[in-house]
Amino acid sequence: MKLDEWLSHRLDKTKVSGLYRQLRTMNTAPRPEMVMDGQKQIVFSSNNYLGLANDKRLVYAAETILHEFGVGSSGSRLTTGHTEWHQKLEEKIAGFKQTEAALLFSSGYLANVGVLSSLPGKGDVIFSDQLNHASIIDGCRLSKADTIIYNHVDMDDLEEKLKETKPYQRRFIVTDGVFSMDGTIAPLDKIMSLAKRYHSLVIVDDAHATGVLGENGRGTSEYFSVFPDVVIGTLSKAIGAEGGFVSGSKILIDFLLNHARTFIFQTSIPPSICAASYAALEIIEHSKEKRQLLLSKVKQTKSSLEEMGYVVKGDDTPIIPVIIGDTHKAVIFAKRLQQEGIYAPAIRPPTVAVGESRIRLTVTTDHSSKEIDHLLNSFHFIGKELNIIK
Ligand SMILES: *Cc1c(COP(=O)(O)O)cnc(C)c1O
């Protein structure tokens, strides 16, 4: 059989099941109003929560170091790819996260895979939230430990499962800090006390919480005033750059540096990006007002949608899932939004449960009141048009 023939047959199946994906081309820098495929759209799906991805201070920091250190880092961290900017950034991250040390990875994805495939070993067990990010799932798959899934943020279910599984050497609980499709905040305080009671270690993936949650934007740990054993994060969301990291004890970092394959066998991120991320963290540490502004925009958007009669899921985070229900309707809804100049994707099964198809909105500090009003207005009449609200 010819490869293309076979693949197009498989792609046909993807299309029939409504899961076919396509790229969209951005013709402008990341900001609320963008040109996508040549069309002006107000974007309500970006992870650029604090507007830093296009911030002049980050651009300047990257540019300066770009001229000094060149484009590529030219090696893995353990060969020639470790510059003083990698070191400075790791120290900055450790300080920001209030841990002894930190380790950079090329992405959050690779940080998760690196931690979960090296830390829990044979004879160990990982308890993983049902809605954890794909990179956690892949990390669990690569790990030699067994994985047990518990219901989403269901502490009774987690406790029951912790109680039932005695024969393992070590137990790990792994969770997103803020869940990317549901906007839920993991009950980290409760997870920490269960971990203590059942002698488990806690790994948190704070991709969406870093820069956003907690008084100083340190993430879910700060939000709940707890100190998990391992905190994973990304530089590619609120921080506005690119790359991933792990923060924790010096020994943990030393262990990962020696054992995490996604750290050892990868070219390090460019020094210019480290400098931009460093600048971002300096800004984030002094962005209390920006975070409050973000939260007030989130609350305003959520309550307005609820007043219209929509079911809005999640806690108060910039991720706002608006339930449409029927998959077909959700797709039409997203198309109608685009006609109104709004980009927000429909999220369908299997990413979410059947009957829970949704429009996933994200709000950032840079969205103007006018842009949010336009969003709400459009939700009002499209919802009526499609018989979702009265
Ligand atoms: C985005 C995301 C990641 C991946 O981070 P990248 O730096 O984009 O690879 C990991 N975990 C969660 C929960 C995420 O939302």
CSV table of C-alpha atoms and ligand atoms in Angstrom, one decimal:
chain,number,residue,atom,x,y,z
A,1,MET,CA,0.0,0.0,0.0
A,2,LYS,CA,1.2,3.5,-0.8
A,3,LEU,CA,1.9,5.7,2.2
A,4,ASP,CA,-0.2,8.7,1.0
A,5,GLU,CA,-3.2,6.5,0.1
A,6,TRP,CA,-3.2,4.8,3.5
A,7,LEU,CA,-2.8,8.2,5.3
A,8,SER,CA,-5.5,9.9,3.4
A,9,HIS,CA,-7.8,7.1,4.3
A,10,ARG,CA,-7.0,7.6,8.0
A,11,LEU,CA,-7.4,11.4,7.6
A,12,ASP,CA,-10.8,10.8,6.1
A,13,LYS,CA,-11.8,9.0,9.3
A,14,THR,CA,-10.5,12.0,11.3
A,15,LYS,CA,-12.6,14.3,9.1
A,16,VAL,CA,-15.8,12.2,9.5
A,17,SER,CA,-15.4,12.2,13.3
A,18,GLY,CA,-15.2,16.0,13.3
A,19,LEU,CA,-11.7,16.0,14.7
A,20,TYR,CA,-9.8,17.3,11.7
A,21,ARG,CA,-7.4,20.1,12.6
A,22,GLN,CA,-5.9,22.8,10.4
A,23,LEU,CA,-3.4,25.6,10.9
A,24,ARG,CA,-4.3,29.3,10.9
A,25,THR,CA,-1.7,31.9,9.9
A,26,MET,CA,-1.2,34.9,12.1
A,27,ASN,CA,-0.2,38.0,10.2
A,28,THR,CA,0.5,40.1,13.3
A,29,ALA,CA,2.2,40.0,16.6
A,30,PRO,CA,0.3,38.5,19.6
A,31,ARG,CA,-2.2,41.1,20.8
A,32,PRO,CA,-6.0,41.2,21.3
A,33,GLU,CA,-6.7,42.3,17.8
A,34,MET,CA,-4.8,40.2,15.2
A,35,VAL,CA,-5.0,39.5,11.5
A,36,MET,CA,-5.5,35.8,11.1
A,37,ASP,CA,-5.5,34.3,7.6
A,38,GLY,CA,-5.8,37.9,6.4
A,39,GLN,CA,-8.9,38.6,8.5
A,40,LYS,CA,-9.1,41.0,11.4
A,41,GLN,CA,-10.2,39.1,14.6
A,42,ILE,CA,-10.3,39.9,18.3
A,43,VAL,CA,-8.6,37.0,19.8
A,44,PHE,CA,-10.1,35.4,22.9
A,45,SER,CA,-8.0,32.3,23.0
A,46,SER,CA,-4.4,33.4,23.7
A,47,ASN,CA,-2.3,32.4,26.7
A,48,ASN,CA,-0.6,35.8,26.7
A,49,TYR,CA,-2.5,36.7,29.9
A,50,LEU,CA,-0.4,39.7,30.8
A,51,GLY,CA,0.3,40.9,27.3
A,52,LEU,CA,4.1,40.2,27.7
A,53,ALA,CA,4.7,38.3,24.5
A,54,ASN,CA,4.8,41.5,22.6
A,55,ASP,CA,6.1,43.8,25.4
A,56,LYS,CA,8.8,46.2,24.3
A,57,ARG,CA,10.9,45.5,27.4
A,58,LEU,CA,11.0,41.8,26.5
A,59,VAL,CA,11.8,42.5,22.9
A,60,TYR,CA,14.6,44.8,23.9
A,61,ALA,CA,16.1,42.3,26.4
A,62,ALA,CA,16.0,39.6,23.7
A,63,GLU,CA,17.4,41.8,21.0
A,64,THR,CA,20.3,43.0,23.2
A,65,ILE,CA,21.4,39.4,24.1
A,66,LEU,CA,20.7,38.2,20.5
A,67,HIS,CA,23.4,40.6,19.3
A,68,GLU,CA,25.8,39.5,22.0
A,69,PHE,CA,25.2,35.7,22.0
A,70,GLY,CA,23.9,35.0,18.5
A,71,VAL,CA,20.8,33.1,17.5
A,72,GLY,CA,21.1,29.4,18.5
A,73,SER,CA,22.6,28.1,21.7
A,74,SER,CA,24.5,25.5,19.6
A,75,GLY,CA,24.4,22.6,22.2
A,76,SER,CA,22.7,20.8,24.9
A,77,ARG,CA,23.0,22.3,28.4
A,78,LEU,CA,25.5,19.7,29.4
A,79,THR,CA,27.8,20.4,26.4
A,80,THR,CA,28.1,24.0,25.1
A,81,GLY,CA,24.5,25.2,25.4
A,82,HIS,CA,24.7,26.5,29.0
A,83,THR,CA,25.3,30.3,29.0
A,84,GLU,CA,25.3,32.8,31.8
A,85,TRP,CA,21.8,33.8,30.8
A,86,HIS,CA,20.5,30.2,31.4
A,87,GLN,CA,22.1,30.4,34.8
A,88,LYS,CA,20.7,33.8,35.6
A,89,LEU,CA,17.2,32.8,34.5
A,90,GLU,CA,17.3,29.6,36.6
A,91,GLU,CA,18.3,31.6,39.6
A,92,LYS,CA,15.5,34.1,38.9
A,93,ILE,CA,12.9,31.3,38.5
A,94,ALA,CA,14.0,29.7,41.8
A,95,GLY,CA,13.7,33.0,43.6
A,96,PHE,CA,10.3,33.7,42.0
A,97,LYS,CA,9.0,30.3,42.9
A,98,GLN,CA,10.7,30.4,46.3
A,99,THR,CA,12.5,27.1,45.9
A,100,GLU,CA,16.2,26.3,46.3
A,101,ALA,CA,16.8,25.7,42.6
A,102,ALA,CA,15.3,25.5,39.1
A,103,LEU,CA,16.1,23.8,35.8
A,104,LEU,CA,15.2,25.0,32.3
A,105,PHE,CA,13.8,22.7,29.7
A,106,SER,CA,13.0,23.5,26.1
A,107,SER,CA,9.2,23.5,26.8
A,108,GLY,CA,6.7,22.9,29.5
A,109,TYR,CA,5.8,19.7,27.6
A,110,LEU,CA,9.3,18.4,27.8
A,111,ALA,CA,9.6,19.4,31.4
A,112,ASN,CA,6.5,17.3,32.3
A,113,VAL,CA,7.7,14.4,30.2
A,114,GLY,CA,11.2,14.6,31.7
A,115,VAL,CA,10.1,14.7,35.3
A,116,LEU,CA,7.5,12.0,35.0
A,117,SER,CA,9.7,9.6,33.1
A,118,SER,CA,12.6,9.9,35.4
A,119,LEU,CA,11.3,10.5,38.9
A,120,PRO,CA,8.7,7.9,39.5
A,121,GLY,CA,10.3,4.5,38.7
A,122,LYS,CA,9.5,0.8,38.7
A,123,GLY,CA,7.5,-0.2,41.7
A,124,ASP,CA,6.1,3.3,42.1
A,125,VAL,CA,2.6,4.6,41.4
A,126,ILE,CA,1.4,7.9,40.0
A,127,PHE,CA,-2.1,9.3,40.8
A,128,SER,CA,-3.1,11.5,38.0
A,129,ASP,CA,-6.1,13.8,37.7
A,130,GLN,CA,-8.5,12.7,34.9
A,131,LEU,CA,-8.2,16.1,33.1
A,132,ASN,CA,-4.4,16.5,33.3
A,133,HIS,CA,-2.6,18.0,30.3
A,134,ALA,CA,-1.5,15.8,27.5
A,135,SER,CA,2.2,16.2,28.4
A,136,ILE,CA,1.5,14.8,31.9
A,137,ILE,CA,-0.3,11.9,30.3
A,138,ASP,CA,2.6,11.2,27.9
A,139,GLY,CA,5.0,11.5,30.8
A,140,CYS,CA,3.0,8.9,32.7
A,141,ARG,CA,3.0,6.6,29.7
A,142,LEU,CA,6.8,6.8,29.4
A,143,SER,CA,7.3,6.2,33.1
A,144,LYS,CA,8.0,2.7,34.4
A,145,ALA,CA,5.6,3.4,37.3
A,146,ASP,CA,1.9,2.5,37.2
A,147,THR,CA,-0.6,5.2,36.7
A,148,ILE,CA,-4.0,5.5,38.5
A,149,ILE,CA,-6.4,8.1,37.2
A,150,TYR,CA,-8.7,9.9,39.8
A,151,ASN,CA,-11.8,11.9,38.9
A,152,HIS,CA,-11.3,15.5,38.2
A,153,VAL,CA,-10.4,17.4,41.4
A,154,ASP,CA,-12.4,14.8,43.3
A,155,MET,CA,-10.6,14.5,46.7
A,156,ASP,CA,-12.8,11.7,47.9
A,157,ASP,CA,-11.9,9.6,44.9
A,158,LEU,CA,-8.2,10.4,45.3
A,159,GLU,CA,-8.3,9.5,49.0
A,160,GLU,CA,-10.1,6.2,48.2
A,161,LYS,CA,-7.5,5.3,45.6
A,162,LEU,CA,-4.6,6.3,47.9
A,163,LYS,CA,-6.1,4.1,50.6
A,164,GLU,CA,-6.5,1.1,48.3
A,165,THR,CA,-3.0,1.1,46.8
A,166,LYS,CA,-0.6,0.0,49.5
A,167,PRO,CA,1.9,-2.3,47.8
A,168,TYR,CA,3.8,0.4,46.0
A,169,GLN,CA,7.2,1.8,47.0
A,170,ARG,CA,6.6,5.4,46.4
A,171,ARG,CA,3.4,7.3,45.5
A,172,PHE,CA,3.2,10.5,43.5
A,173,ILE,CA,0.2,12.7,43.0
A,174,VAL,CA,0.4,14.8,39.8
A,175,THR,CA,-2.0,17.6,38.9
A,176,ASP,CA,-2.4,20.7,36.7
A,177,GLY,CA,-2.5,23.8,38.9
A,178,VAL,CA,-5.1,25.4,36.6
A,179,PHE,CA,-6.8,23.0,34.2
A,180,SER,CA,-6.4,24.2,30.6
A,181,MET,CA,-9.9,23.2,29.3
A,182,ASP,CA,-11.9,23.7,32.4
A,183,GLY,CA,-10.3,26.7,34.1
A,184,THR,CA,-10.5,24.8,37.5
A,185,ILE,CA,-8.0,25.5,40.2
A,186,ALA,CA,-6.6,22.2,41.7
A,187,PRO,CA,-7.4,22.1,45.4
A,188,LEU,CA,-3.7,22.0,46.2
A,189,ASP,CA,-4.2,22.6,50.0
A,190,LYS,CA,-6.3,19.4,50.2
A,191,ILE,CA,-4.0,17.5,47.8
A,192,MET,CA,-1.1,18.4,50.1
A,193,SER,CA,-2.8,17.2,53.2
A,194,LEU,CA,-3.8,13.9,51.5
A,195,ALA,CA,-0.3,13.5,50.3
A,196,LYS,CA,1.0,13.9,53.9
A,197,ARG,CA,-1.6,11.5,55.3
A,198,TYR,CA,-0.8,8.9,52.6
A,199,HIS,CA,2.9,9.4,52.3
A,200,SER,CA,2.9,10.7,48.8
A,201,LEU,CA,4.9,13.3,46.9
A,202,VAL,CA,3.2,16.1,44.9
A,203,ILE,CA,4.0,17.3,41.4
A,204,VAL,CA,2.2,20.4,40.1
A,205,ASP,CA,2.1,21.6,36.6
A,206,ASP,CA,1.6,25.3,37.0
A,207,ALA,CA,1.6,26.3,33.3
A,208,HIS,CA,-1.5,28.4,33.4
A,209,ALA,CA,-1.1,29.7,37.0
A,210,THR,CA,2.4,31.1,36.8
A,211,GLY,CA,2.3,34.9,36.6
A,212,VAL,CA,-1.5,34.8,37.2
A,213,LEU,CA,-2.4,33.2,40.5
A,214,GLY,CA,-1.2,34.3,44.0
A,215,GLU,CA,-0.5,37.8,45.2
A,216,ASN,CA,2.8,37.9,43.5
A,217,GLY,CA,1.9,35.7,40.6
A,218,ARG,CA,4.0,32.8,41.9
A,219,GLY,CA,1.2,30.3,41.0
A,220,THR,CA,-1.0,27.8,42.8
A,221,SER,CA,1.6,27.2,45.6
A,222,GLU,CA,1.3,30.9,46.6
A,223,TYR,CA,-2.5,30.9,46.1
A,224,PHE,CA,-2.8,28.1,48.7
A,225,SER,CA,0.4,28.9,50.7
A,226,VAL,CA,1.8,25.4,50.2
A,227,PHE,CA,5.0,24.0,49.0
A,228,PRO,CA,4.7,21.0,46.7
A,229,ASP,CA,7.7,18.7,46.1
A,230,VAL,CA,8.0,19.5,42.4
A,231,VAL,CA,6.6,22.5,40.5
A,232,ILE,CA,6.7,22.6,36.7
A,233,GLY,CA,6.0,25.6,34.6
A,234,THR,CA,6.3,27.1,31.2
A,235,LEU,CA,7.8,30.4,29.9
A,236,SER,CA,5.3,30.3,27.0
A,237,LYS,CA,2.1,31.5,28.7
A,238,ALA,CA,1.9,34.5,31.0
A,239,ILE,CA,5.7,34.9,30.8
A,240,GLY,CA,5.3,35.5,27.1
A,241,ALA,CA,8.4,33.8,25.9
A,242,GLU,CA,9.3,30.1,25.2
A,243,GLY,CA,10.6,27.2,27.2
A,244,GLY,CA,9.7,25.2,30.3
A,245,PHE,CA,11.1,24.7,33.8
A,246,VAL,CA,11.1,22.7,37.0
A,247,SER,CA,11.6,24.2,40.4
A,248,GLY,CA,12.3,22.5,43.7
A,249,SER,CA,15.2,21.4,45.9
A,250,LYS,CA,18.8,21.5,44.9
A,251,ILE,CA,18.9,17.7,45.0
A,252,LEU,CA,15.8,17.4,42.8
A,253,ILE,CA,17.3,19.7,40.2
A,254,ASP,CA,20.6,17.8,40.4
A,255,PHE,CA,18.8,14.5,39.9
A,256,LEU,CA,16.8,15.8,36.9
A,257,LEU,CA,20.0,17.3,35.3
A,258,ASN,CA,21.4,13.8,35.5
A,259,HIS,CA,18.4,11.7,34.7
A,260,ALA,CA,15.7,13.6,32.8
A,261,ARG,CA,16.2,12.5,29.2
A,262,THR,CA,14.3,15.5,27.7
A,263,PHE,CA,16.8,17.7,29.5
A,264,ILE,CA,20.0,15.8,28.6
A,265,PHE,CA,19.3,15.1,24.9
A,266,GLN,CA,18.0,18.5,23.8
A,267,THR,CA,19.6,21.7,22.6
A,268,SER,CA,19.0,24.4,25.1
A,269,ILE,CA,16.7,27.4,24.5
A,270,PRO,CA,18.4,30.5,23.0
A,271,PRO,CA,20.1,32.9,25.4
A,272,SER,CA,18.1,35.8,24.0
A,273,ILE,CA,14.9,34.0,25.1
A,274,CYS,CA,16.3,33.5,28.5
A,275,ALA,CA,17.0,37.2,28.7
A,276,ALA,CA,13.4,38.0,27.6
A,277,SER,CA,12.0,35.6,30.2
A,278,TYR,CA,14.2,37.2,32.9
A,279,ALA,CA,12.8,40.6,32.0
A,280,ALA,CA,9.3,39.1,32.1
A,281,LEU,CA,9.8,37.8,35.6
A,282,GLU,CA,11.0,41.1,36.8
A,283,ILE,CA,7.9,42.7,35.4
A,284,ILE,CA,5.6,40.0,36.8
A,285,GLU,CA,7.0,40.5,40.3
A,286,HIS,CA,5.8,44.0,40.2
A,287,SER,CA,2.5,43.4,38.4
A,288,LYS,CA,0.1,43.1,41.3
A,289,GLU,CA,-2.3,45.7,39.8
A,290,LYS,CA,-2.2,44.1,36.4
A,291,ARG,CA,-3.2,40.8,38.0
A,292,GLN,CA,-6.1,42.5,39.8
A,293,LEU,CA,-7.1,44.1,36.6
A,294,LEU,CA,-7.0,40.7,34.9
A,295,LEU,CA,-9.1,39.1,37.6
A,296,SER,CA,-11.7,41.9,37.5
A,297,LYS,CA,-12.0,41.4,33.7
A,298,VAL,CA,-12.4,37.7,34.2
A,299,LYS,CA,-15.1,38.2,36.9
A,300,GLN,CA,-17.0,40.7,34.8
A,301,THR,CA,-17.0,38.5,31.7
A,302,LYS,CA,-18.1,35.4,33.6
A,303,SER,CA,-20.9,37.1,35.5
A,304,SER,CA,-22.2,38.8,32.4
A,305,LEU,CA,-22.3,35.5,30.6
A,306,GLU,CA,-24.0,33.8,33.5
A,307,GLU,CA,-26.6,36.6,33.7
A,308,MET,CA,-27.4,35.9,30.0
A,309,GLY,CA,-28.2,32.3,31.0
A,310,TYR,CA,-25.0,30.6,30.0
A,311,VAL,CA,-23.4,27.8,32.0
A,312,VAL,CA,-19.8,28.9,32.7
A,313,LYS,CA,-17.4,26.4,34.2
A,314,GLY,CA,-14.3,26.7,36.2
A,315,ASP,CA,-12.9,29.0,39.0
A,316,ASP,CA,-11.8,32.6,38.6
A,317,THR,CA,-9.0,32.1,36.2
A,318,PRO,CA,-8.5,33.7,32.7
A,319,ILE,CA,-9.7,30.4,31.2
A,320,ILE,CA,-13.5,30.7,30.7
A,321,PRO,CA,-15.3,27.7,29.3
A,322,VAL,CA,-18.8,28.5,28.2
A,323,ILE,CA,-20.9,25.3,27.8
A,324,ILE,CA,-22.8,25.0,24.6
A,325,GLY,CA,-23.6,21.2,25.0
A,326,ASP,CA,-24.1,19.9,21.5
A,327,THR,CA,-20.9,19.4,19.5
A,328,HIS,CA,-22.5,20.6,16.2
A,329,LYS,CA,-23.9,23.7,17.8
A,330,ALA,CA,-20.6,24.6,19.4
A,331,VAL,CA,-18.9,24.4,16.0
A,332,ILE,CA,-21.5,26.7,14.5
A,333,PHE,CA,-21.2,29.0,17.5
A,334,ALA,CA,-17.5,29.4,16.9
A,335,LYS,CA,-18.1,30.1,13.2
A,336,ARG,CA,-20.7,32.7,14.0
A,337,LEU,CA,-18.2,34.4,16.4
A,338,GLN,CA,-15.6,34.5,13.6
A,339,GLN,CA,-18.1,36.2,11.4
A,340,GLU,CA,-18.5,38.8,14.1
A,341,GLY,CA,-14.7,39.2,14.2
A,342,ILE,CA,-14.1,37.2,17.3
A,343,TYR,CA,-11.8,34.2,17.5
A,344,ALA,CA,-12.5,31.6,20.2
A,345,PRO,CA,-12.4,27.9,19.5
A,346,ALA,CA,-15.0,25.2,20.0
A,347,ILE,CA,-13.7,22.4,22.2
A,348,ARG,CA,-15.3,19.1,21.5
A,349,PRO,CA,-15.1,15.4,22.6
A,350,PRO,CA,-12.8,13.6,23.2
A,351,THR,CA,-11.0,16.7,24.6
A,352,VAL,CA,-14.1,17.2,26.8
A,353,ALA,CA,-17.0,14.9,27.8
A,354,VAL,CA,-19.9,14.2,25.4
A,355,GLY,CA,-22.6,16.8,25.9
A,356,GLU,CA,-20.1,19.3,27.3
A,357,SER,CA,-18.8,20.9,24.0
A,358,ARG,CA,-17.9,24.4,24.7
A,359,ILE,CA,-16.4,27.7,23.6
A,360,ARG,CA,-13.2,28.2,25.5
A,361,LEU,CA,-12.5,31.9,26.1
A,362,THR,CA,-9.4,33.4,27.6
A,363,VAL,CA,-9.3,37.0,28.7
A,364,THR,CA,-6.0,38.9,29.0
A,365,THR,CA,-5.2,42.3,30.6
A,366,ASP,CA,-4.8,43.9,27.2
A,367,HIS,CA,-8.4,43.3,26.1
A,368,SER,CA,-10.2,46.6,26.2
A,369,SER,CA,-13.7,47.2,27.7
A,370,LYS,CA,-14.9,47.8,24.1
A,371,GLU,CA,-13.5,44.4,23.0
A,372,ILE,CA,-15.1,42.6,25.9
A,373,ASP,CA,-18.4,44.4,25.3
A,374,HIS,CA,-18.3,43.3,21.7
A,375,LEU,CA,-17.7,39.7,22.9
A,376,LEU,CA,-20.6,39.8,25.3
A,377,ASN,CA,-22.9,41.4,22.8
A,378,SER,CA,-22.1,38.7,20.3
A,379,PHE,CA,-22.6,36.0,22.8
A,380,HIS,CA,-26.0,37.5,23.6
A,381,PHE,CA,-27.4,37.5,20.0
A,382,ILE,CA,-25.7,34.3,18.8
A,383,GLY,CA,-26.9,32.5,21.9
A,384,LYS,CA,-30.5,33.6,21.1
A,385,GLU,CA,-30.1,32.8,17.4
A,386,LEU,CA,-29.0,29.2,18.2
A,387,ASN,CA,-31.5,28.8,21.0
A,388,ILE,CA,-28.9,28.3,23.7
A,389,ILE,CA,-30.2,31.2,25.9
A,390,LYS,CA,-33.6,32.7,26.2
B,1,LIG,C1,0.6,24.6,27.8
B,1,LIG,C2,0.8,23.6,28.8
B,1,LIG,C3,1.9,22.8,28.8
B,1,LIG,C4,3.0,22.8,27.8
B,1,LIG,O1,3.8,23.9,27.9
B,1,LIG,P1,4.7,24.4,26.6
B,1,LIG,O2,5.7,25.3,27.2
B,1,LIG,O3,3.8,25.0,25.7
B,1,LIG,O4,5.2,23.1,26.0
B,1,LIG,C5,2.0,21.9,29.9
B,1,LIG,N1,1.0,21.8,30.8
B,1,LIG,C6,-0.1,22.5,30.8
B,1,LIG,C7,-1.1,22.4,31.8
B,1,LIG,C8,-0.2,23.4,29.7
B,1,LIG,O5,-1.4,24.2,29.7
